[in-house]
XYZ file of C-alpha atoms in Angstrom:
570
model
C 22.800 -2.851 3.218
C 24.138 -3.306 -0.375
C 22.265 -0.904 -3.437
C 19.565 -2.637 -4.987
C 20.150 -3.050 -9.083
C 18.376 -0.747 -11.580
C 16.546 -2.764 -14.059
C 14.275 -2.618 -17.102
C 10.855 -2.992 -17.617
C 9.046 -5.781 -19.437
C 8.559 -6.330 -23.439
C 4.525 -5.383 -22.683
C 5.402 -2.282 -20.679
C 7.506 -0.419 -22.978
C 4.725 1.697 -24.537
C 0.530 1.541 -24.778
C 0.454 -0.065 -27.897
C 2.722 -3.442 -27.021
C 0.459 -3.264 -23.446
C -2.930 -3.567 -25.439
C -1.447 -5.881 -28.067
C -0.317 -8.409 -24.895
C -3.957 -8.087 -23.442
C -5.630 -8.731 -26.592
C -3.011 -11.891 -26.331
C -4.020 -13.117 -22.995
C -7.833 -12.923 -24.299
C -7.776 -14.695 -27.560
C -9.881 -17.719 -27.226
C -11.602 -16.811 -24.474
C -15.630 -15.965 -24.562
C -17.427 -12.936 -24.084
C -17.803 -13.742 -20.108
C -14.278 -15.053 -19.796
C -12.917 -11.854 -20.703
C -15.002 -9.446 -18.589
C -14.273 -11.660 -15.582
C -10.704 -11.539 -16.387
C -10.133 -7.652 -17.423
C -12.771 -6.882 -13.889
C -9.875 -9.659 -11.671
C -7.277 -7.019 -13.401
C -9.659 -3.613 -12.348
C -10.239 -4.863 -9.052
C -6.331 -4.271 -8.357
C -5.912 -1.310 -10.096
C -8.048 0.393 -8.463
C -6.524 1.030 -4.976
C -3.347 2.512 -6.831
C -5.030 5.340 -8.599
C -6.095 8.942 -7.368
C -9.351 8.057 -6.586
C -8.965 4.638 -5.102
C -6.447 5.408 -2.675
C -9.176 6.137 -0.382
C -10.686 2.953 -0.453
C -10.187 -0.274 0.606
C -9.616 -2.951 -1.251
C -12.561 -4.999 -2.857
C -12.395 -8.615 -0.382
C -13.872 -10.476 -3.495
C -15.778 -9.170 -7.146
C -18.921 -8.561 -6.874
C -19.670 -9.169 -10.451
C -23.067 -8.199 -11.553
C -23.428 -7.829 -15.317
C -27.174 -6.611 -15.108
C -26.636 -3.945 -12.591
C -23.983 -2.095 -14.118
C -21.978 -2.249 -11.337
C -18.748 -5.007 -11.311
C -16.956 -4.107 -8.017
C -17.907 -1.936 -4.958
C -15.144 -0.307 -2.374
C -15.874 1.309 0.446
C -14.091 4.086 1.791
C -11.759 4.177 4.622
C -12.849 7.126 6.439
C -16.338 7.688 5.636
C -18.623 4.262 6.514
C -21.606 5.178 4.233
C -19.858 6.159 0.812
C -18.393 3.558 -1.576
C -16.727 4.014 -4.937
C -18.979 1.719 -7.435
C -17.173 0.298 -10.833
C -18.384 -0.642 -13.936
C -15.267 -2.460 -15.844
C -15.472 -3.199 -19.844
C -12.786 -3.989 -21.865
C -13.282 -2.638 -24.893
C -15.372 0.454 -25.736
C -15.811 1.350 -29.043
C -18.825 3.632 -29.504
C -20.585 6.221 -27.374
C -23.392 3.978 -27.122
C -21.091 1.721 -24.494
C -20.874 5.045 -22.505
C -24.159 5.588 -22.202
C -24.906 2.176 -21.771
C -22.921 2.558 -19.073
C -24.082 5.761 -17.364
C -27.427 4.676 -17.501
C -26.722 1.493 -15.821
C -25.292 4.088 -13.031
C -28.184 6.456 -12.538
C -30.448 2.816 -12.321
C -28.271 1.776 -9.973
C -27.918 4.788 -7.800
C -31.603 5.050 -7.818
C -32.755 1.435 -7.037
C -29.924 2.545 -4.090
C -31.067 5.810 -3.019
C -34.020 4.794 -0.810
C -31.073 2.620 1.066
C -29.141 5.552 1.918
C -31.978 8.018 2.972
C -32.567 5.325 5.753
C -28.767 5.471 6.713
C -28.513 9.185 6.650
C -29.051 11.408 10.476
C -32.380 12.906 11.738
C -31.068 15.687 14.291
C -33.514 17.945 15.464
C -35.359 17.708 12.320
C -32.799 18.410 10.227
C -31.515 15.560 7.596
C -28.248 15.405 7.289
C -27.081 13.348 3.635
C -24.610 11.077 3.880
C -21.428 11.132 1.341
C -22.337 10.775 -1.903
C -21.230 7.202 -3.617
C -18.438 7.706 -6.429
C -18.683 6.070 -9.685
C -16.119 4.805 -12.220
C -15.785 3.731 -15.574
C -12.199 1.118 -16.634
C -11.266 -0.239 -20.373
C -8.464 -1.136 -22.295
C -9.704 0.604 -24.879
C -8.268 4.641 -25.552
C -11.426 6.447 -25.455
C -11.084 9.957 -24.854
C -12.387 11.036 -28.867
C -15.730 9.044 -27.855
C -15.580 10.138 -24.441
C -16.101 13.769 -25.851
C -18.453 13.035 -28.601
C -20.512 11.397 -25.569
C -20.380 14.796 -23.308
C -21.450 16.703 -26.488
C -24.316 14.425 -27.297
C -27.903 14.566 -26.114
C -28.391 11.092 -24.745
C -30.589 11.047 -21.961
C -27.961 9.695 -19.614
C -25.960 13.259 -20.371
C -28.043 15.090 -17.392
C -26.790 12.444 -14.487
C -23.118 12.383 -16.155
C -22.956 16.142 -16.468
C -24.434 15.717 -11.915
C -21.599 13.203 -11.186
C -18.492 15.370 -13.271
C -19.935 18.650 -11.620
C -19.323 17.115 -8.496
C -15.901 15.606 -9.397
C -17.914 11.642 -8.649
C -17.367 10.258 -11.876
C -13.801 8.366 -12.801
C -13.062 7.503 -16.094
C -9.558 5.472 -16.704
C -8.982 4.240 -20.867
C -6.582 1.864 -21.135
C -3.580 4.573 -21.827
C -4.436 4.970 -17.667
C -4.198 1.190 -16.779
C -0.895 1.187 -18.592
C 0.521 4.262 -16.804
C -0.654 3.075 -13.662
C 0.960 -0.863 -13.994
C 3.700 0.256 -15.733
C 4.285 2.962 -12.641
C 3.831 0.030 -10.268
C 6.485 -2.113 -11.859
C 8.695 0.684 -11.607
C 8.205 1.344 -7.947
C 8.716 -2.285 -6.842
C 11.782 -3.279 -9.580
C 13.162 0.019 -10.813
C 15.726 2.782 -8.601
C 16.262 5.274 -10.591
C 19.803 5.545 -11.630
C 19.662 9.771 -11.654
C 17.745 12.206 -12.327
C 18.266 16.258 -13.517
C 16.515 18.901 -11.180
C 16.837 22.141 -12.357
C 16.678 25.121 -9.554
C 15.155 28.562 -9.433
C 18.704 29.870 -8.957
C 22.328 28.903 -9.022
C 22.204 27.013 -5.501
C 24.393 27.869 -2.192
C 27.353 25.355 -1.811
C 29.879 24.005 1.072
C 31.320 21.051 1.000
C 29.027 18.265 0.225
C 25.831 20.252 0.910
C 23.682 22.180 -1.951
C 20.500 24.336 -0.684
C 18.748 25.717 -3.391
C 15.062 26.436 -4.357
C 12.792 24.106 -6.281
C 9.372 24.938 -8.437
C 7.046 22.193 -7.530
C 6.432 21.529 -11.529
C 9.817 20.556 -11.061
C 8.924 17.649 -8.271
C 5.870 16.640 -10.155
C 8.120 16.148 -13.368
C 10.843 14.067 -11.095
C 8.125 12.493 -9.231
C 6.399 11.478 -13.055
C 10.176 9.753 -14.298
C 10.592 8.012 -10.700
C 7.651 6.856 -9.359
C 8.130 6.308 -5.544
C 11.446 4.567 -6.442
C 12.726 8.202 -5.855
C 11.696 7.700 -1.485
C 13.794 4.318 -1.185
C 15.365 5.691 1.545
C 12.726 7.688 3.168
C 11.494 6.017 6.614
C 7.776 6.245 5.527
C 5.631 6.245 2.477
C 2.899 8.216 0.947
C -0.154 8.572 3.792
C -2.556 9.674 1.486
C -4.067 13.098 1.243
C -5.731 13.117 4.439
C -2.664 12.041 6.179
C 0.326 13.321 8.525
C -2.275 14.172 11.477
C -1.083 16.775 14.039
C -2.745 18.597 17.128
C -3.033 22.437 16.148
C -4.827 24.691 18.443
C -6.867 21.912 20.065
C -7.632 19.911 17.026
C -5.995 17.652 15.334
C -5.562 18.732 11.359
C -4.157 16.871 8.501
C -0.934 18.157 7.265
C -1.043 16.726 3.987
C -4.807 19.219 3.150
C -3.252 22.119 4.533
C -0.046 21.653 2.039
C -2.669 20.994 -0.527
C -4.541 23.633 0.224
C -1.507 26.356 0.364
C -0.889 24.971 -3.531
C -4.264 25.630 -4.778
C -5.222 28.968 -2.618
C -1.746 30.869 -2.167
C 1.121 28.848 -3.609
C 3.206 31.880 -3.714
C 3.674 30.600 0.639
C 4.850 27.192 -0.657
C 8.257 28.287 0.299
C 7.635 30.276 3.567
C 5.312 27.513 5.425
C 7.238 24.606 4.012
C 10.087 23.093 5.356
C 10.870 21.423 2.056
C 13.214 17.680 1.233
C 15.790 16.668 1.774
C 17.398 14.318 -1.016
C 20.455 12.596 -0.211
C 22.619 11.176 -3.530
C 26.138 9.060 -4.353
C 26.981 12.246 -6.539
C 26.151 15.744 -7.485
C 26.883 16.354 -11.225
C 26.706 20.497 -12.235
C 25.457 20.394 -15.547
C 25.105 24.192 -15.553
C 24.652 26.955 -13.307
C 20.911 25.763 -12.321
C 20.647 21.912 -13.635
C 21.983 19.606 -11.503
C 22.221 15.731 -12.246
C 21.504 14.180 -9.017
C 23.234 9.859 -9.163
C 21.261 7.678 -7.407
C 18.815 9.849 -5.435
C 16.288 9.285 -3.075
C 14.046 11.478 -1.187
C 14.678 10.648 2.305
C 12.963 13.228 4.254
C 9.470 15.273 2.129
C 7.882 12.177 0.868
C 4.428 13.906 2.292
C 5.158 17.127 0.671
C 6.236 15.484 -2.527
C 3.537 13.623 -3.003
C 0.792 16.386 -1.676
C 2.454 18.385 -4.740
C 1.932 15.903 -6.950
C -1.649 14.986 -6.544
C -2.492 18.604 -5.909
C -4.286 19.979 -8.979
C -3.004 23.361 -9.623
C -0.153 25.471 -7.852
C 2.779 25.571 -8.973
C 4.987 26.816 -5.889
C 8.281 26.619 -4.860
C 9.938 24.636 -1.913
C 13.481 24.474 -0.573
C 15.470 21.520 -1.458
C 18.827 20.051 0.755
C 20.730 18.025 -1.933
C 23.237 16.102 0.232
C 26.195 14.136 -1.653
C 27.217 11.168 0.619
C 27.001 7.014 0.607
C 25.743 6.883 4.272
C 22.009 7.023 3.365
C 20.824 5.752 6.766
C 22.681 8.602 8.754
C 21.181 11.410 6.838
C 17.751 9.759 6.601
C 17.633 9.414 10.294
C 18.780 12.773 10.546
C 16.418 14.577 8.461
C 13.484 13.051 10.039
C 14.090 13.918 13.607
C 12.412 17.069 12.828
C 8.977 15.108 11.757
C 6.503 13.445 14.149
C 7.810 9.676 14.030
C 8.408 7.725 16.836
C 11.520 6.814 17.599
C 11.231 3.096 16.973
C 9.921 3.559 13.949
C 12.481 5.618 12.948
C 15.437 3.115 14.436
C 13.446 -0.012 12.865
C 13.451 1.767 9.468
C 17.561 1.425 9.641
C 16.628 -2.427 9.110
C 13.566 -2.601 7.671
C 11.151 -0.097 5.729
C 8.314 -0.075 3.244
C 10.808 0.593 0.073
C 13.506 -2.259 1.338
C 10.521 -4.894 1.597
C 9.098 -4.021 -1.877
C 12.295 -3.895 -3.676
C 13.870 -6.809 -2.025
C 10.260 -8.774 -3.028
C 10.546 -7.608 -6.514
C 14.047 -9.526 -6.524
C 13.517 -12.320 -4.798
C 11.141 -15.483 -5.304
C 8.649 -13.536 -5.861
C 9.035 -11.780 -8.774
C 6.593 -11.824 -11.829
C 7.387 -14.675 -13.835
C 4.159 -16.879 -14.630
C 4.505 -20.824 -14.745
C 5.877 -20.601 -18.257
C 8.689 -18.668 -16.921
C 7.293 -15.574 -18.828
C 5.950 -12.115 -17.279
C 2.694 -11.250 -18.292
C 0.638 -8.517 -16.905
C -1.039 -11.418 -14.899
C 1.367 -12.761 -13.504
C 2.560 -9.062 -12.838
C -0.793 -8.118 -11.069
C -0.413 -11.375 -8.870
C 2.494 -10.529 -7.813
C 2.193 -6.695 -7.600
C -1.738 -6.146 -6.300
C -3.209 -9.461 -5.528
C -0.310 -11.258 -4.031
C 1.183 -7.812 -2.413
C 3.381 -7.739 0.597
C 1.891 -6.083 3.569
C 5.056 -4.363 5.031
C 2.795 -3.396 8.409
C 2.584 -7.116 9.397
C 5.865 -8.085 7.894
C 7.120 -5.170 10.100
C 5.557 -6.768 13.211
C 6.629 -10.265 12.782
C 10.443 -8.654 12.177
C 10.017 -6.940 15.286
C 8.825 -10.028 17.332
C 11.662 -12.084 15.503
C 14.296 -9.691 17.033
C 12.861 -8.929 20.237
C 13.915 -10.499 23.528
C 9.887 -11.961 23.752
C 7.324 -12.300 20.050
C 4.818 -10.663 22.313
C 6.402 -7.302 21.889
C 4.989 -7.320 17.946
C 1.817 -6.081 19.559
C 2.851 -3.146 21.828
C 6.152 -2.522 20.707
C 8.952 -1.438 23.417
C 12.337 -0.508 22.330
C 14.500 -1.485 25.191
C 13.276 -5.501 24.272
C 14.747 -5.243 20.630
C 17.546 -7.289 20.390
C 19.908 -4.433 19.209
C 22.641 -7.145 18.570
C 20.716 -9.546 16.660
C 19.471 -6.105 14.636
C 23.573 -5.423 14.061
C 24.380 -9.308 12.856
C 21.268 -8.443 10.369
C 22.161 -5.534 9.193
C 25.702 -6.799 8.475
C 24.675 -10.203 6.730
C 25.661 -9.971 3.439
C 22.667 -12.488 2.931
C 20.121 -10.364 4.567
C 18.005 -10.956 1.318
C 17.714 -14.456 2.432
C 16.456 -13.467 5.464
C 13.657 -11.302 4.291
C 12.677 -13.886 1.226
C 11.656 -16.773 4.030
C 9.974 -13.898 6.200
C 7.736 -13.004 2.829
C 7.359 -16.379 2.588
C 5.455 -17.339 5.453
C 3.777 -14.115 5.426
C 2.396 -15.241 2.287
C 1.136 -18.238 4.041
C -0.536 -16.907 6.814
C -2.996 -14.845 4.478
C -3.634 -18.059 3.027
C -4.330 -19.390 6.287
C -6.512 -16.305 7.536
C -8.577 -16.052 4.142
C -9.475 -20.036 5.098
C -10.762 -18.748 8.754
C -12.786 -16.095 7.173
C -14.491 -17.940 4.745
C -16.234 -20.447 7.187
C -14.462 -21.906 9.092
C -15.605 -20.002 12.208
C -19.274 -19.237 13.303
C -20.308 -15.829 13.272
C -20.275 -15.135 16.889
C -16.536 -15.923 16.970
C -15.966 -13.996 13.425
C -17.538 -11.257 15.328
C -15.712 -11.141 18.396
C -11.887 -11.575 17.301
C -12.701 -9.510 14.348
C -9.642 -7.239 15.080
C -7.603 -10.092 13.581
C -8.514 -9.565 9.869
C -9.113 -5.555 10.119
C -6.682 -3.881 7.614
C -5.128 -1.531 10.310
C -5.122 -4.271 12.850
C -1.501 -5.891 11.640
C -0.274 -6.851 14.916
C -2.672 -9.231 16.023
C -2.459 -11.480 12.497
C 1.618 -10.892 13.170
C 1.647 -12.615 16.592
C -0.292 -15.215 15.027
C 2.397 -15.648 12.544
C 4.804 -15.807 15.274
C 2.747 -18.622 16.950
C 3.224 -20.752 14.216
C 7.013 -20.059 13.090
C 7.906 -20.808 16.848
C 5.276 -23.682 17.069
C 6.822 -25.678 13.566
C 10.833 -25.044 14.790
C 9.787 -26.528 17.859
C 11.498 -23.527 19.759
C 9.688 -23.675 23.058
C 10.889 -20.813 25.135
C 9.996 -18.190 22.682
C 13.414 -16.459 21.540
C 16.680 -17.012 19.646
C 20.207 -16.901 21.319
C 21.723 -14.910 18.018
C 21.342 -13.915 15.058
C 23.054 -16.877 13.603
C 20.753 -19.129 15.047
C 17.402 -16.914 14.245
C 18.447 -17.137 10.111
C 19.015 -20.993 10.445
C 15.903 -21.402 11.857
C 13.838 -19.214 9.429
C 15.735 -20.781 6.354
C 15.601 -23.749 7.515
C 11.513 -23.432 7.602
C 11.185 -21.706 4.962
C 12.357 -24.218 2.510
C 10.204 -26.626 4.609
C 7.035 -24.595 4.497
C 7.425 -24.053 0.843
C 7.986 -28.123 0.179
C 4.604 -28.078 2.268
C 2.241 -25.078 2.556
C -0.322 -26.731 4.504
C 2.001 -27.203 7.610
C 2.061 -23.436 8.124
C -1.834 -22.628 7.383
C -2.518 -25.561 9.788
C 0.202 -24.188 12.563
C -1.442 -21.018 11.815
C -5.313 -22.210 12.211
C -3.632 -23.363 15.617
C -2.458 -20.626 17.164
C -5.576 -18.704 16.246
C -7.657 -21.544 18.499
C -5.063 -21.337 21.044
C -5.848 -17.019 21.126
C -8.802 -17.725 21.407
C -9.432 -20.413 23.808
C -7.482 -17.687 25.948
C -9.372 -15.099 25.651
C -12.813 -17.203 25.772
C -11.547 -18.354 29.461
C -12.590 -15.080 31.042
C -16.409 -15.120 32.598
C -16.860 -11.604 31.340
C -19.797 -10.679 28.810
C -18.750 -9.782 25.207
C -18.830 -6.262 25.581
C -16.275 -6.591 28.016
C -13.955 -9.192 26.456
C -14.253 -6.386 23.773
C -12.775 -3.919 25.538
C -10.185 -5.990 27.568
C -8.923 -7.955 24.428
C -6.202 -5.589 23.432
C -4.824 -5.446 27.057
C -5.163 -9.549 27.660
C -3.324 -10.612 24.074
C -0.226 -8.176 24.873
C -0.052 -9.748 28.228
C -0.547 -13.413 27.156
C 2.228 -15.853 28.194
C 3.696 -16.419 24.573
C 5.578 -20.031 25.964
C 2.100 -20.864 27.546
C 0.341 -20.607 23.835
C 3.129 -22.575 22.154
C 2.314 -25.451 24.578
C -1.440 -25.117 23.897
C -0.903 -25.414 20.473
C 1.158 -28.709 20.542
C -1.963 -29.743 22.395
C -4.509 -28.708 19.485
């Protein structure tokens, strides 16, 4: 696959100052409630890209409630019972606002307190708490002078501010954070970073194209803090968050990302000893000096974990061990470098033609890019695009795999002897690829469209309840094969596969540029093949609990040509 282009950022990204004079822009003429319903739209998708929010899901809709102090609740992905609760305010000027604010907060937790005592554990007497609930502050406004007049004052919110920063729950971001954190998203969906200079420990060891050398992680952080995650483009996975990279040890299973962390903060002088380290493959190795290497378009493509662990760890500054290798054949040394680490082997094949990087940086120059109707970006239309409109690579993934698969069905338990390794070739090869993936994001598009319409009332509770699987975040594959229903169901392809490669693109194009003419014939097609699920499953005389537990096991062995003829009966 060809190198995606470098490009530059934006008019209204370039610094803080041109970011809050485009915002105060895009608010002019509006009223008091206009613009706190607009600046909470922009929090509400900021918030799952900062340190903090990464743990959380994503709000489903505001929950906007000016009295209460609290704009928008998100609950977190491991632990049921804690949420992250945000007030957002676009401009603070005074330390009254703060502790306007932070008394708001302790009401709120309060009036909520009683609610949680009843959720917490009895066990043999003994209460167990559940989490505590974070809480977090967003403006555009740069407010760190009246942030520390505020912690110096004696307001008589102080006490339950002083409770929630003791215990690391309160989260304040000025705008100075909201513009490092868009202007780092643009960069990691538009922006490869053209090189970079690393500088080593020591002079490194060198043969032939290969340079080992050792690495201080301030180093990483500082690369990491110029890049973004443009700098893992070619790494098969992305970031899986702090409590990721699960593996059985002794019995248990223990996150490898904490233990990383926790060699950084307790003994980072083992960083290098219990640390296998990255690998960064690059076009060209430039020796600026005996220790300072300039490194032409890098990329990270095995220690994307341990990269980012450093990052986001707080304090440690160790070393790691760093392969620098100088070749064009990314994928070979990617693949490579990762056989090592504990991913499957179809993931690892499927990233040769598809992975999270390729899907966001092919969406950033496609279609979809971040003009508004005017033709102009604005950090709007940037956020649509970016946050609220964002590509879901785990379902795009699935419908991929069920596209080039000798049956659609195998997007739900995936088996790699029914890929269509030939069809995966003519892909790969297609100078037009782009194309390809374009109408895939598309559709994809779409069928949110279409699910949001079955969530919001379209179904009666019972039913919402029992195919819930369909709209659960981690649950891509089911909402996939839907996808699939449709796209097979509108080309009027009947036996549920494609001859070649050739014919597959035609087809997708084809629809595409049909389904774009005419959204509504993919939502409907869409609605369809939900109903025609469903009146499968609902055929069985078991009881819920049982259709429960069978479901997974009954959709991955549903006739897939069966369902495209029940559909063109709906």
């Amino acid at each position: 696959m060809k190198k995606m282009t470098v490009n530059s950022f934006p008019e209204f990204l370039k610094d803080y100052g041109s970011f809050y004079n485009h915002l105060q822009g895009l608010m002019d003429g509006l009223n008091t409630v206009e613009i706190g319903n607009n600046f909470a739209d922009i929090v509400e998708f900021l918030i799952p890209h900062t340190d903090i929010g990464i743990n959380y899901n994503r709000a489903v809709k505001s929950k906007k409630s000016w009295d209460k102090g609290v704009d928008l609740k998100f609950s977190h992905k491991m632990i049921e019972s804690n949420e992250l609760r945000v007030q957002s305010k676009y401009t603070i000027s005074k330390v009254d606002d703060i502790d306007a604010i932070i008394s708001k907060f302790y009401e709120y937790d309060q009036l909520n307190s009683k609610k949680d005592q009843q959720l917490s554990l009895s066990i043999d007497d003994d209460i167990v708490p559940i989490e505590k609930h974070h809480y977090a502050i967003v403006t555009a406004s740069k407010i760190s002078s009246i942030l520390e007049k505020y912690k110096s004052s004696s307001r008589p919110t102080i006490g339950f501010f002083k409770e929630l920063d003791s215990e690391k729950r309160i989260h304040v971001l000025d705008g100075k954070d909201a513009f490092e954190i868009i202007r780092n998203s643009y960069k990691q969906a538009y922006v490869r970073p053209a090189y970079v200079d690393i500088t080593l420990k020591a002079a490194p060891i060198i043969e032939n194209n290969i340079y080992i050398g050792i690495v201080e992680c301030n180093e990483i952080k500082k690369i990491y803090g110029e890049t973004g995650d443009s700098i893992f483009f070619e790494n098969i996975r992305e970031w899986l968050g702090p409590d990721g990279g699960k593996v059985k040890s002794n019995g248990q299973r223990e996150a490898v990302n904490q233990a990383i962390s926790a060699t950084l903060s307790k003994s980072p002088e083992k960083m290098l000893e219990r640390n296998n380290g990255l690998v960064i493959r690059t076009n060209e190795i430039i020796n600026q000096s005996e220790r300072k290497l300039r490194l032409m378009l890098p990329s990270i493509v095995n220690g994307c974990q341990t990269t980012m662990t450093i990052v986001h760890a707080p304090e440690g500054n160790g070393c790691v061990l760093v392969k620098f290798i100088q070749t064009d054949d990314s994928w070979e040394v990617a693949k490579s470098a990762n056989f090592q680490t504990n991913i499957s082997r179809i993931e690892m094949e499927l990233a040769r033609y598809i992975r999270p990087q390729v899907v966001r940086i092919l969406g950033a120059d496609s279609n979809y890019k971040v003009a508004s109707s005017e033709g102009e970006v604005s950090v709007h239309s940037l956020l649509d695009r970016i946050f609220k409109n964002e590509i879901r690579y785990e379902e795009i993934k699935s419908i991929f795999v069920g596209l080039f698969s000798r049956s659609p069905i195998n997007a739900i338990n995936v088996i790699y002897s029914e890929l269509r390794v030939d069809m995966l070739n003519d892909f790969e090869q297609d100078p037009d690829y782009e194309k390809m993936l374009e109408s895939l994001f598309l559709m994809h598009l779409k069928s949110m469209e279409a699910m949001e319409y079955l969530k919001d009332g379209s179904l009666k509770p019972e039913v919402m309840a029992l195919f819930q699987r369909f709209w659960k975040e981690d649950k891509p594959a089911y909402r996939a094969l839907l996808s699939l229903l449709a796209i097979f169901n509108l080309a009027d392809i009947q036996d549920g596969k494609f001859n070649s490669y050739k014919e597959l693109k035609e087809v997708i194009l084809g629809l595409a540029k049909e389904v774009d003419g005419k959204p509504s014939i993919f939502v409907d097609s869409y609605i369809k093949s939900f109903k025609a699920i469903a009146m499968d499953v609902l055929r069985s005389k078991d009881d819920r609990e049982k259709m429960l537990q069978s479901m997974y096991t009954h959709i991955a062995s549903i006739n897939f040509n069966n369902m495209l003829t029940t559909i063109s009966l709906l």
